[in-house]
Short mmCIF file of C-alpha atoms in Angstrom, two decimals:
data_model
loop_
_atom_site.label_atom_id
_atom_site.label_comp_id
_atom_site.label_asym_id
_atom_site.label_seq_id
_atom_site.Cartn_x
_atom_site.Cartn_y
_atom_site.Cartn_z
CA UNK A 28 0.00 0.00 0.00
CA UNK A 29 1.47 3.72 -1.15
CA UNK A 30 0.23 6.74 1.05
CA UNK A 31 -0.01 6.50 4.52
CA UNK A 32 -0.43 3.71 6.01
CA UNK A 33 -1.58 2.87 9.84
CA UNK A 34 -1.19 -0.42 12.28
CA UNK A 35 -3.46 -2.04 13.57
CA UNK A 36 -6.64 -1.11 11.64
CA UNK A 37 -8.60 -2.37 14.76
CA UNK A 38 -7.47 -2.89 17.95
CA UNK A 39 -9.49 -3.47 21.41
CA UNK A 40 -7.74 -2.95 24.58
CA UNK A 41 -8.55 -2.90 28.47
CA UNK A 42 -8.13 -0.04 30.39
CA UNK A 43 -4.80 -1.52 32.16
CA UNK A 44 -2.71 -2.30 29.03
CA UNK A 45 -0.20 -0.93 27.11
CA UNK A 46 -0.70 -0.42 23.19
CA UNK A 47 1.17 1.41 19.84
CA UNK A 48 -0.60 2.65 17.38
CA UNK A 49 2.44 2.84 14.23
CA UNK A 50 1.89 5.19 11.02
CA UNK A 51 4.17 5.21 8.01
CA UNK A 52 3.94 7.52 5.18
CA UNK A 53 5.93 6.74 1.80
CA UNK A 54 5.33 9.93 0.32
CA UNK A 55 8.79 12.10 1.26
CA UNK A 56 6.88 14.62 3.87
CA UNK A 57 7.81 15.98 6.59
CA UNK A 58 5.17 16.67 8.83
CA UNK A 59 3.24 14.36 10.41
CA UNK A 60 0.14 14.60 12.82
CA UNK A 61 -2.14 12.48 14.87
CA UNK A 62 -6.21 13.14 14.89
CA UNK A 63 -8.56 11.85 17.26
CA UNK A 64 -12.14 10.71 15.38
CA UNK A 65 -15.19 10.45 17.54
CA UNK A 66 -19.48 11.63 17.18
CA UNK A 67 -18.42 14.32 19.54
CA UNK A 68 -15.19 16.06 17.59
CA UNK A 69 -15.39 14.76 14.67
CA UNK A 70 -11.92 15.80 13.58
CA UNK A 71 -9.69 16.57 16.64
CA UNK A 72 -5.58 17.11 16.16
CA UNK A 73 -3.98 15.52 19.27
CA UNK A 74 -0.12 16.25 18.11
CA UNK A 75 1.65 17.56 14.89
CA UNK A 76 5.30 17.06 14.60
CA UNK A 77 7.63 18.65 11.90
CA UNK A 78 11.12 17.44 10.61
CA UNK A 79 10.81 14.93 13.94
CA UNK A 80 10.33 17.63 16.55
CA UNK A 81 6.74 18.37 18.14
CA UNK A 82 5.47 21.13 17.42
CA UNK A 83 2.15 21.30 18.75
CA UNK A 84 0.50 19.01 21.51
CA UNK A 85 -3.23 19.98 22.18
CA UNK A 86 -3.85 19.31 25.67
CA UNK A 87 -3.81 15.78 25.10
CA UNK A 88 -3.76 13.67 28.58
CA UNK A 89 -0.28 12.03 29.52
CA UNK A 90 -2.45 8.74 28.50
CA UNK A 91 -1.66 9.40 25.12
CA UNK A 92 2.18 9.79 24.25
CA UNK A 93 3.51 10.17 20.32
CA UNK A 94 6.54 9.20 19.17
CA UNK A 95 8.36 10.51 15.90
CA UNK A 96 11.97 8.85 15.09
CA UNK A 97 12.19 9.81 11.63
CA UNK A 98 10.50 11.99 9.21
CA UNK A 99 8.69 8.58 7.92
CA UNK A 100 7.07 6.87 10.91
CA UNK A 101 5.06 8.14 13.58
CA UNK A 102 3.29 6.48 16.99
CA UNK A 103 1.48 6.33 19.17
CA UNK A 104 1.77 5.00 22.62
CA UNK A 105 -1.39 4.30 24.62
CA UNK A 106 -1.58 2.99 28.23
CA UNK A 107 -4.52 3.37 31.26
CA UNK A 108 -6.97 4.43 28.83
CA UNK A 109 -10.74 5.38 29.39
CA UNK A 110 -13.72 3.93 27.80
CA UNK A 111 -14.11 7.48 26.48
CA UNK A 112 -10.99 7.35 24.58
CA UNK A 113 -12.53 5.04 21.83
CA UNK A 114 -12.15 6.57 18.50
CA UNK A 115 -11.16 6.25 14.80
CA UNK A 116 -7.46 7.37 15.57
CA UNK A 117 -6.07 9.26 12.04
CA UNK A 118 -2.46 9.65 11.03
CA UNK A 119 -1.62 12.08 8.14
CA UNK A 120 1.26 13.79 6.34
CA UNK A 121 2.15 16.89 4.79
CA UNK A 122 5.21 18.39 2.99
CA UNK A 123 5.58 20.76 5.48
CA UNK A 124 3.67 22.35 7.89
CA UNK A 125 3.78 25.95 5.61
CA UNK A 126 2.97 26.85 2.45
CA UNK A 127 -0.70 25.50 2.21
CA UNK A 128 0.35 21.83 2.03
CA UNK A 129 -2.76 19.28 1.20
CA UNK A 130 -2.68 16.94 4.74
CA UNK A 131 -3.03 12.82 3.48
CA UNK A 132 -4.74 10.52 5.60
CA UNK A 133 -4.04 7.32 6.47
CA UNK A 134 -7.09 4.26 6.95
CA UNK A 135 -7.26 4.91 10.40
CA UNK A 136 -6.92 2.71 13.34
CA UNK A 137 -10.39 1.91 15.28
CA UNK A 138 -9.35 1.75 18.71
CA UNK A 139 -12.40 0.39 21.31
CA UNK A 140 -11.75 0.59 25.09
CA UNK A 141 -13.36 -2.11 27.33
CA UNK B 18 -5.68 30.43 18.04
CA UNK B 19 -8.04 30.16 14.71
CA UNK B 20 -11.69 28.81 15.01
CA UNK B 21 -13.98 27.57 12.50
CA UNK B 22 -17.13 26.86 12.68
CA UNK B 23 -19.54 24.78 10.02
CA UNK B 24 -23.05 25.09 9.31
CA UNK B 25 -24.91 23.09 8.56
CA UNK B 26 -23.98 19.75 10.38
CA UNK B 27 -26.31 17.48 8.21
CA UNK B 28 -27.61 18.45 4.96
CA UNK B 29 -30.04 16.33 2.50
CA UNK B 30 -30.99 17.27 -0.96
CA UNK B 31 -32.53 15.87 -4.13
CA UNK B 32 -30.25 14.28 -6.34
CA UNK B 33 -29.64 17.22 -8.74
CA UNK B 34 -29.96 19.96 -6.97
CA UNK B 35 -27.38 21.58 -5.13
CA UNK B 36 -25.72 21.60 -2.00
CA UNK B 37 -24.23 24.31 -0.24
CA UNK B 38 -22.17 24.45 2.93
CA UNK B 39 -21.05 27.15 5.06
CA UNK B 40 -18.25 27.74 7.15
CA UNK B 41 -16.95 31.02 9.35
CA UNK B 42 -13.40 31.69 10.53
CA UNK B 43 -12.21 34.02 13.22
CA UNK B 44 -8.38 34.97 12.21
CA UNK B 45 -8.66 37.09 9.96
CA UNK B 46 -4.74 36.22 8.76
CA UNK B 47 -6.03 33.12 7.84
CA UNK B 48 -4.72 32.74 3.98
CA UNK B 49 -5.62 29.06 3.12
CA UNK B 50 -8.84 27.02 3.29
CA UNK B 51 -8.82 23.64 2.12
CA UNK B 52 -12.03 21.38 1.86
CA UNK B 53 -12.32 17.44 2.77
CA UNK B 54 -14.18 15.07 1.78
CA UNK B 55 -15.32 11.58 3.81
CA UNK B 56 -17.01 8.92 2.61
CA UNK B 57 -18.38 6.40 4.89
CA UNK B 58 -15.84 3.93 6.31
CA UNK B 59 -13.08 5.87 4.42
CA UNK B 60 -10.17 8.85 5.16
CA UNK B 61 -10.34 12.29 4.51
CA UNK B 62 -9.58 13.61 1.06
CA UNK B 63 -8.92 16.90 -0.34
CA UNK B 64 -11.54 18.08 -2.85
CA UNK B 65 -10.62 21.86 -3.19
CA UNK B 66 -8.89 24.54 -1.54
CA UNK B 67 -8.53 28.50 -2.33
CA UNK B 68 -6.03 30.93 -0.85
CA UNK B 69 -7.37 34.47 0.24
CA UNK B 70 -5.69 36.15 -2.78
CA UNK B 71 -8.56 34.64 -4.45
CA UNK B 72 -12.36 34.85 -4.63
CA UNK B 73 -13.80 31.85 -5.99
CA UNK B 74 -12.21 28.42 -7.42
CA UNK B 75 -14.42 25.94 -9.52
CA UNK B 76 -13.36 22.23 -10.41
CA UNK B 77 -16.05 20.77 -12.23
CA UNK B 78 -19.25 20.55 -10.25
CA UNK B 79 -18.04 21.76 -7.04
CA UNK B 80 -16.76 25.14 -6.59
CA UNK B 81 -15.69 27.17 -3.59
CA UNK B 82 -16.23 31.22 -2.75
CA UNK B 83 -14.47 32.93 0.01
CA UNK B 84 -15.61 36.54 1.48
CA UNK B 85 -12.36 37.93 3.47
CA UNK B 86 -14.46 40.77 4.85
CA UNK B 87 -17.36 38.68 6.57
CA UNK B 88 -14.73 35.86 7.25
CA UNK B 89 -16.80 33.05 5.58
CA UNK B 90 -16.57 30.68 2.72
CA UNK B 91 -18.87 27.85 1.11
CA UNK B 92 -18.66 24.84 -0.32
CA UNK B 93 -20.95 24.48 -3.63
CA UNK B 94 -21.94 21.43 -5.12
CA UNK B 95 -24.24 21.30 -8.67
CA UNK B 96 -25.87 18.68 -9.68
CA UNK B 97 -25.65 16.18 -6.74
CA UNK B 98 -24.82 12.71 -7.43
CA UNK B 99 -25.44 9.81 -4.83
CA UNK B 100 -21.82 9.31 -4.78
CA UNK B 101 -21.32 12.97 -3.11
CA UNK B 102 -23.02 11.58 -0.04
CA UNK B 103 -20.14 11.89 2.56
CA UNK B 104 -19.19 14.36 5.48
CA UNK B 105 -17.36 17.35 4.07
CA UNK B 106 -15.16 19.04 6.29
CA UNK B 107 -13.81 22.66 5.93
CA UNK B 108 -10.85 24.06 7.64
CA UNK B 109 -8.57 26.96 7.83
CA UNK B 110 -4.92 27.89 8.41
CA UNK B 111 -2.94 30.78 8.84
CA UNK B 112 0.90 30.56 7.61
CA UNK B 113 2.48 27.71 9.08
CA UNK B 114 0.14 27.32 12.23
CA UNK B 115 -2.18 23.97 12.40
CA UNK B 116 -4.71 23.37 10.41
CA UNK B 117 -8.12 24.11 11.98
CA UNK B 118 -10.68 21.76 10.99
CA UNK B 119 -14.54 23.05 10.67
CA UNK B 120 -17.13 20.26 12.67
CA UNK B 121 -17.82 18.55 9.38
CA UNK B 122 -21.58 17.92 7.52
CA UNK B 123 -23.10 15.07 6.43
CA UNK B 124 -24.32 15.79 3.00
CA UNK B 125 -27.02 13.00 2.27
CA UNK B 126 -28.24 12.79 -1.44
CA UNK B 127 -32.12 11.56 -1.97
CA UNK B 128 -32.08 9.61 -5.09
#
């Protein structure tokens, strides 16, 4: 698959355990974000990171914790979770963050709580 | 920080008549304003965009117009087509800030 692509596409976890969430994008970019998918926000940036650094975290809980090591891959590291934290969890990509750039999605990883 | 807001938040029309959707920002050094498309089940995809140098953009049946002085821009859509059914979402950024995202519509089309 060419784009962005996101692992697992589903995933179901308890509230005590310890999950990544992994995003690649083959497309050269260099800006990267996370977005949080729910009936209630239906399209809410958690964290954007450019050239590997953060550069913008929007008070998301300590729960959730992103992790960039190249320009390519992104994650996402999820423990103690609530119920409420269910969602469609979006990666996309940019060329940059300036300049206009068109964001592409990845498929998205539905993540259920129990 | 810039905030968008998108009206209305479900929209149905006959197929073949048109849709419009509406969308206000409050930074007024907002320059770009792309809009997204989601079909059920899939990701979000870029339709159009227009920069504030400009007034209007058309691409084939849809077409968007921006008003810098009221701070609002729409979405048009001509002569729906069941396979425009999706949530649209319209957003707005300012330089190299984040991209703001509107709260989306669902555009239904009654065949």
């Amino acid at each position: 698959e060419t784009g962005v692509t996101q692992t697992p596409r589903h995933l179901v976890m308890g509230m005590t355990n310890k999950k990544s969430l992994k995003c690649e994008q083959h497309l050269g970019h260099n800006a990267m974000y996370w977005y949080k998918q729910s009936a209630k926000k239906p399209l809410e940036l958690m964290f954007v990171y450019n050239f590997k650094e953060q550069t913008e975290n929007n008070s998301v809980p300590s729960r959730f914790s992103p992790e960039c090591p190249n320009s390519s891959h992104l994650f996402l590291h999820l423990h103690t979770l609530q119920p409420e934290d269910s969602a469609l969890y979006l990666c996309a990509s940019s060329p940059g963050l300036a300049g206009s750039y068109e964001q592409y999605f990845g498929p998205g990883t539905r993540l259920t709580v129990t | 920080g810039e905030n968008v807001e998108q009206h209305p938040s479900t929209l149905s029309v006959q197929e073949g008549d048109s849709a419009v959707i509406k969308c206000t920002y409050s930074d007024s050094a907002s320059n770009y304003f792309p809009w997204y498309k989601q079909e059920l089940g899939k990701r979000p995809q870029l339709i159009i965009d227009i920069r504030s140098n400009v007034g209007e953009k058309k691409d084939q049946r849809i077409a968007v117009t921006l008003n810098k002085t009221a701070k609002h821009f729409s979405l048009h859509i001509t002569e729906t087509q069941p396979e425009d059914s999706a949530v649209y979402f319209c957003a707005g950024q300012m330089g190299n800030e984040k991209l703001t995202f509107g709260t989306g519509t669902r555009l239904t089309i009654i065949p």
